[in-house]
mmCIF file of C-alpha atoms in Angstrom:
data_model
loop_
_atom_site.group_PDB
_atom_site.id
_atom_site.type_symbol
_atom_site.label_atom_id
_atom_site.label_comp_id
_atom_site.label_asym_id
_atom_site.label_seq_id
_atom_site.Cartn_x
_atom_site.Cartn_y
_atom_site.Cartn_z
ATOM 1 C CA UNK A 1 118.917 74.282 95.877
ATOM 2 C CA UNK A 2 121.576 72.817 93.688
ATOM 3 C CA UNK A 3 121.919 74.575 89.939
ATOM 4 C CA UNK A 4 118.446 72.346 88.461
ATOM 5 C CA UNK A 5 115.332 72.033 90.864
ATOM 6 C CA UNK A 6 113.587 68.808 90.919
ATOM 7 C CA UNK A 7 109.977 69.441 90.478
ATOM 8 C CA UNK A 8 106.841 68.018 91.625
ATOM 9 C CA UNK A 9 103.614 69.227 90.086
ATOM 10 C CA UNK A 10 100.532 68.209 92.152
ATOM 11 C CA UNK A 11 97.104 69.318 92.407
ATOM 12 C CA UNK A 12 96.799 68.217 95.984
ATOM 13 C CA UNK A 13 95.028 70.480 97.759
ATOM 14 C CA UNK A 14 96.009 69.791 101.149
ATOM 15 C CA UNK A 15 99.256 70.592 102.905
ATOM 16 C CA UNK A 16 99.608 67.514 104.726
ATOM 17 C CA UNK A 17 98.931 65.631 101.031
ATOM 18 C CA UNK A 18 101.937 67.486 99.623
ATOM 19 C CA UNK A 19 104.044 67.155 102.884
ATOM 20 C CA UNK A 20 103.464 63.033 102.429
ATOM 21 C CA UNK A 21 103.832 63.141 98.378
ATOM 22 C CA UNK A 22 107.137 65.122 98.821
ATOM 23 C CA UNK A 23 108.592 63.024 101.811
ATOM 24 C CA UNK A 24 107.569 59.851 98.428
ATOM 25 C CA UNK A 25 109.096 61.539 95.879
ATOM 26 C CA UNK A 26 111.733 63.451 97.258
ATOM 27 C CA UNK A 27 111.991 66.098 94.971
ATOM 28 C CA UNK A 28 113.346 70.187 95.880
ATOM 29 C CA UNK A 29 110.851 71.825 94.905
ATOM 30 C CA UNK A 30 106.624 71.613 94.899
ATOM 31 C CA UNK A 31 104.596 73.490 91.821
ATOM 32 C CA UNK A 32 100.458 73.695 93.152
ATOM 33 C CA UNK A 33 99.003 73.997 90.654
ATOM 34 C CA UNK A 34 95.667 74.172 92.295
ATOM 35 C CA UNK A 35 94.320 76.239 95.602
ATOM 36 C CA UNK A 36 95.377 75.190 99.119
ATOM 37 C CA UNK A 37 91.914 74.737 100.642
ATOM 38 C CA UNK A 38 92.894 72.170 103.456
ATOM 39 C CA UNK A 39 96.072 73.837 105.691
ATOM 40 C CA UNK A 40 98.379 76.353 104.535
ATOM 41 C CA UNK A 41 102.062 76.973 102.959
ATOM 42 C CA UNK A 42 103.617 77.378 106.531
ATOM 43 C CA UNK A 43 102.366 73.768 107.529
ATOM 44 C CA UNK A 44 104.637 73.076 104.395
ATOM 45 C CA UNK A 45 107.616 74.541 105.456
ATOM 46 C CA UNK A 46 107.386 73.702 108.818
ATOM 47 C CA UNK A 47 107.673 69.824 107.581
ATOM 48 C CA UNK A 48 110.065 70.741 104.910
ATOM 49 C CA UNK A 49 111.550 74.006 105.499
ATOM 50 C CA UNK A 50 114.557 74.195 102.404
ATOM 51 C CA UNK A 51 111.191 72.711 99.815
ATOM 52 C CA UNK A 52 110.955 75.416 97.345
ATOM 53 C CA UNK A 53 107.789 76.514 96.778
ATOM 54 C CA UNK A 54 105.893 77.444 93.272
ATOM 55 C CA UNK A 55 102.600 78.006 93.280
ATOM 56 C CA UNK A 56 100.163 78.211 90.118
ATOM 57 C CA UNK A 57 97.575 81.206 89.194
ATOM 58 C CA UNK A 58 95.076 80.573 86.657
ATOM 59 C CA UNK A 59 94.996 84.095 85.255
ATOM 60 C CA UNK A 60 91.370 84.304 84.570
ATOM 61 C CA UNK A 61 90.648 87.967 85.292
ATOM 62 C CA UNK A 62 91.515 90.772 87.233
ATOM 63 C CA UNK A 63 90.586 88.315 90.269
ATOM 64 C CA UNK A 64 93.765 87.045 89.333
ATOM 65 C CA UNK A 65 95.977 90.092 90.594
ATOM 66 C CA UNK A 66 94.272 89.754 93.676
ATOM 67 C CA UNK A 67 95.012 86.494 94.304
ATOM 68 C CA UNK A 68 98.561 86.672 93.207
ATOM 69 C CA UNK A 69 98.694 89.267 95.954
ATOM 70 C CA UNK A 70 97.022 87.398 98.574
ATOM 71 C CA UNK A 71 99.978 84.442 98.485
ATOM 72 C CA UNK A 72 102.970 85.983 97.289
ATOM 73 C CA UNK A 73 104.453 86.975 100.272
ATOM 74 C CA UNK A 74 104.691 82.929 101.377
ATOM 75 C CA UNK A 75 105.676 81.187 98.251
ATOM 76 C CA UNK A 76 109.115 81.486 96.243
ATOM 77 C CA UNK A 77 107.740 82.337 92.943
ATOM 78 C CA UNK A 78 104.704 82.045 91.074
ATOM 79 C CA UNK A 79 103.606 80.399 87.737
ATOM 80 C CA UNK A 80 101.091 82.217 85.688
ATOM 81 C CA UNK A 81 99.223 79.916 83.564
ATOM 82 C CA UNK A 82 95.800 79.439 81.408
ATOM 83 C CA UNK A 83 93.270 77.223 82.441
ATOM 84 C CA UNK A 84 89.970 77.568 84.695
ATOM 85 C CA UNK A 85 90.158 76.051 87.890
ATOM 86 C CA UNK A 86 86.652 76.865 88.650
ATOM 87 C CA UNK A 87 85.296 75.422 85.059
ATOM 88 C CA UNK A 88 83.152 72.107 85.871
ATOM 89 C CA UNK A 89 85.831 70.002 84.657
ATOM 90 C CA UNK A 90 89.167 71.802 86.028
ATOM 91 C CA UNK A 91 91.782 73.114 83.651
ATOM 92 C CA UNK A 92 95.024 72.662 85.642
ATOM 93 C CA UNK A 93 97.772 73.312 82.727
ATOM 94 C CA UNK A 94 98.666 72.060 79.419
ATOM 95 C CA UNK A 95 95.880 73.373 77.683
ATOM 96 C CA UNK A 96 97.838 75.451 74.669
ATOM 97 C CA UNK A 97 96.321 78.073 75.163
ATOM 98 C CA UNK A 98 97.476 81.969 76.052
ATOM 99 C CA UNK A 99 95.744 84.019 78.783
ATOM 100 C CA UNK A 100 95.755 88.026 79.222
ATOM 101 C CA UNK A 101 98.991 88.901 79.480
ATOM 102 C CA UNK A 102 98.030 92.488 80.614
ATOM 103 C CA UNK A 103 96.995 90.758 83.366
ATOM 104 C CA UNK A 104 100.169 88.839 83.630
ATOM 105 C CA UNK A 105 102.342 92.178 83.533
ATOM 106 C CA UNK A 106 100.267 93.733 86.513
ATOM 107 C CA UNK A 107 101.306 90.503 88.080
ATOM 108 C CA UNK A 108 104.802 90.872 87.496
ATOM 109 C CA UNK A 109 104.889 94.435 88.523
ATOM 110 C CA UNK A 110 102.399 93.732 91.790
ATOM 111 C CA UNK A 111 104.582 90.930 93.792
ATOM 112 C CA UNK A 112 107.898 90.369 95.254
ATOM 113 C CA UNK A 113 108.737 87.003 93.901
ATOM 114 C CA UNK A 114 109.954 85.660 90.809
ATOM 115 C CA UNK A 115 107.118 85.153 88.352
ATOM 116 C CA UNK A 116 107.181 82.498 85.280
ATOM 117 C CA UNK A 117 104.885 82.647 82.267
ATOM 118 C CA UNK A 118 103.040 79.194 80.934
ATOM 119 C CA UNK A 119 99.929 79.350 79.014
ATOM 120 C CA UNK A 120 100.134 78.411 75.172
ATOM 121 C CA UNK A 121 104.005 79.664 74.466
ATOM 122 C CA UNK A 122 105.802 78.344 71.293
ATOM 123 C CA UNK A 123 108.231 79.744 69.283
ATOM 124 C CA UNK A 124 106.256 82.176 67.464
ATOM 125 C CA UNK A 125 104.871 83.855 70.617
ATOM 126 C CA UNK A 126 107.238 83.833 73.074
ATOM 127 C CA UNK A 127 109.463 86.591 72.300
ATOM 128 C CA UNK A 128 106.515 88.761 72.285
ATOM 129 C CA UNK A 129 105.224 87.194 75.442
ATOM 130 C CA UNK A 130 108.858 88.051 77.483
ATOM 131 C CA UNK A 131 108.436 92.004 76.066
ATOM 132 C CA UNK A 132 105.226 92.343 77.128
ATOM 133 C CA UNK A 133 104.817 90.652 80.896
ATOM 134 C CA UNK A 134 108.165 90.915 81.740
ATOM 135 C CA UNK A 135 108.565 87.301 83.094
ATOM 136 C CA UNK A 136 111.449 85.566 85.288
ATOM 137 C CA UNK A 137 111.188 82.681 83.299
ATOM 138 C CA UNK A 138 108.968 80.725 81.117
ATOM 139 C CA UNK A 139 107.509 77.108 81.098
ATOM 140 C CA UNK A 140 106.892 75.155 78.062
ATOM 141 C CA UNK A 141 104.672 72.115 77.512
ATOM 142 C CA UNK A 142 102.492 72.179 74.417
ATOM 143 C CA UNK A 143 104.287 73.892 72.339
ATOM 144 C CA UNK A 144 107.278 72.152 72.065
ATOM 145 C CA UNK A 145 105.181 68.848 71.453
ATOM 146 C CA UNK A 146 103.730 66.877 68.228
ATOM 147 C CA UNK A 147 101.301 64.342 68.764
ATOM 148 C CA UNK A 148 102.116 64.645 72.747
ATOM 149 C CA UNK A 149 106.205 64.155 72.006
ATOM 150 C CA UNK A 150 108.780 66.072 72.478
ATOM 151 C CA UNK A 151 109.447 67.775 69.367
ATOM 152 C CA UNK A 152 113.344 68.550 69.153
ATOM 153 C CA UNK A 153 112.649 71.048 65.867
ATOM 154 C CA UNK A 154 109.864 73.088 68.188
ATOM 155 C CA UNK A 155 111.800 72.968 71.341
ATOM 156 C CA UNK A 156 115.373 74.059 68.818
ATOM 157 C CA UNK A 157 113.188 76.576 67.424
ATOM 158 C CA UNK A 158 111.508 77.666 70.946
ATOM 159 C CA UNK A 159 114.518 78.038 72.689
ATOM 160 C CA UNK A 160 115.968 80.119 69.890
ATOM 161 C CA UNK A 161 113.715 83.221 69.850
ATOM 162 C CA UNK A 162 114.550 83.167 74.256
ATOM 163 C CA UNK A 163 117.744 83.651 73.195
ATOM 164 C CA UNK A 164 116.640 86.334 70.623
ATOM 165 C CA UNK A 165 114.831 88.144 73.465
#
């Protein structure tokens, strides 16, 4: 992959959905941010074997260690993230809000691939989030925003306390 991935984020839940969206878009590198229910991540890489792969948890519980478990072994990282994929209206992403990140940590500590942390981070959390789950990475959305914009202040002020970490 060259230095910056191009990302799709999809909550297709089929492989052979993703495969076609990918072979549209062609971007490097697929975030699911939902559960494969239809086919599985080796129909994706037999289509598109150098597509990075990212898939999303929704740490809701302990359930959430379990599942992290279940796929790490055939993605290249995962994203830990708040939402409720099970609620009657899904929460993919984006909601603002922070999740367990006890849970998170066990994560981190559980699976063999790079993990990123999402879920409500903004510049007055995030250094606290890295110290305690331990993250690869982290992904912003909400709280770098104002009114739905980017907010140049919140993302200035965001990305220094990373550096502070």
């Amino acid at each position: 992959h060259p230095p910056v991935s191009s990302f799709l984020l999809t909550s297709e839940q089929s492989s052979g959905a993703i495969v076609q969206h990918i072979k549209r878009v062609n971007t490097n590198t697929v975030q699911v941010v939902d559960t494969l229910t239809e086919g599985t991540y080796s129909d994706i890489r037999k289509e598109l074997p150098h597509l990075g792969i990212v898939q999303v948890i929704h740490v809701t519980g302990e359930e959430s260690v379990d599942e992290a478990l279940a796929i790490h072994e055939m993605v290249d990282a995962i994203l830990l993230d708040s939402g409720n994929p099970t609620a009657a209206v899904k929460m993919l992403g984006g909601t603002g809000n922070t999740h367990n990140w006890a849970i998170s940590r066990k994560i981190v500590e559980s699976v063999k691939v790079p993990v990123f942390l999402a879920g409500g981070l903004h510049a007055g959390n995030v250094k606290r989030a890295i110290d305690e789950v331990g993250p690869f990475g982290v992904d912003i959305c909400s709280g770098v925003r104002t009114n739905g914009w980017l907010d140049p202040d919140k993302l200035a002020a965001f990305m220094n306390a990373v550096i502070d970490v």
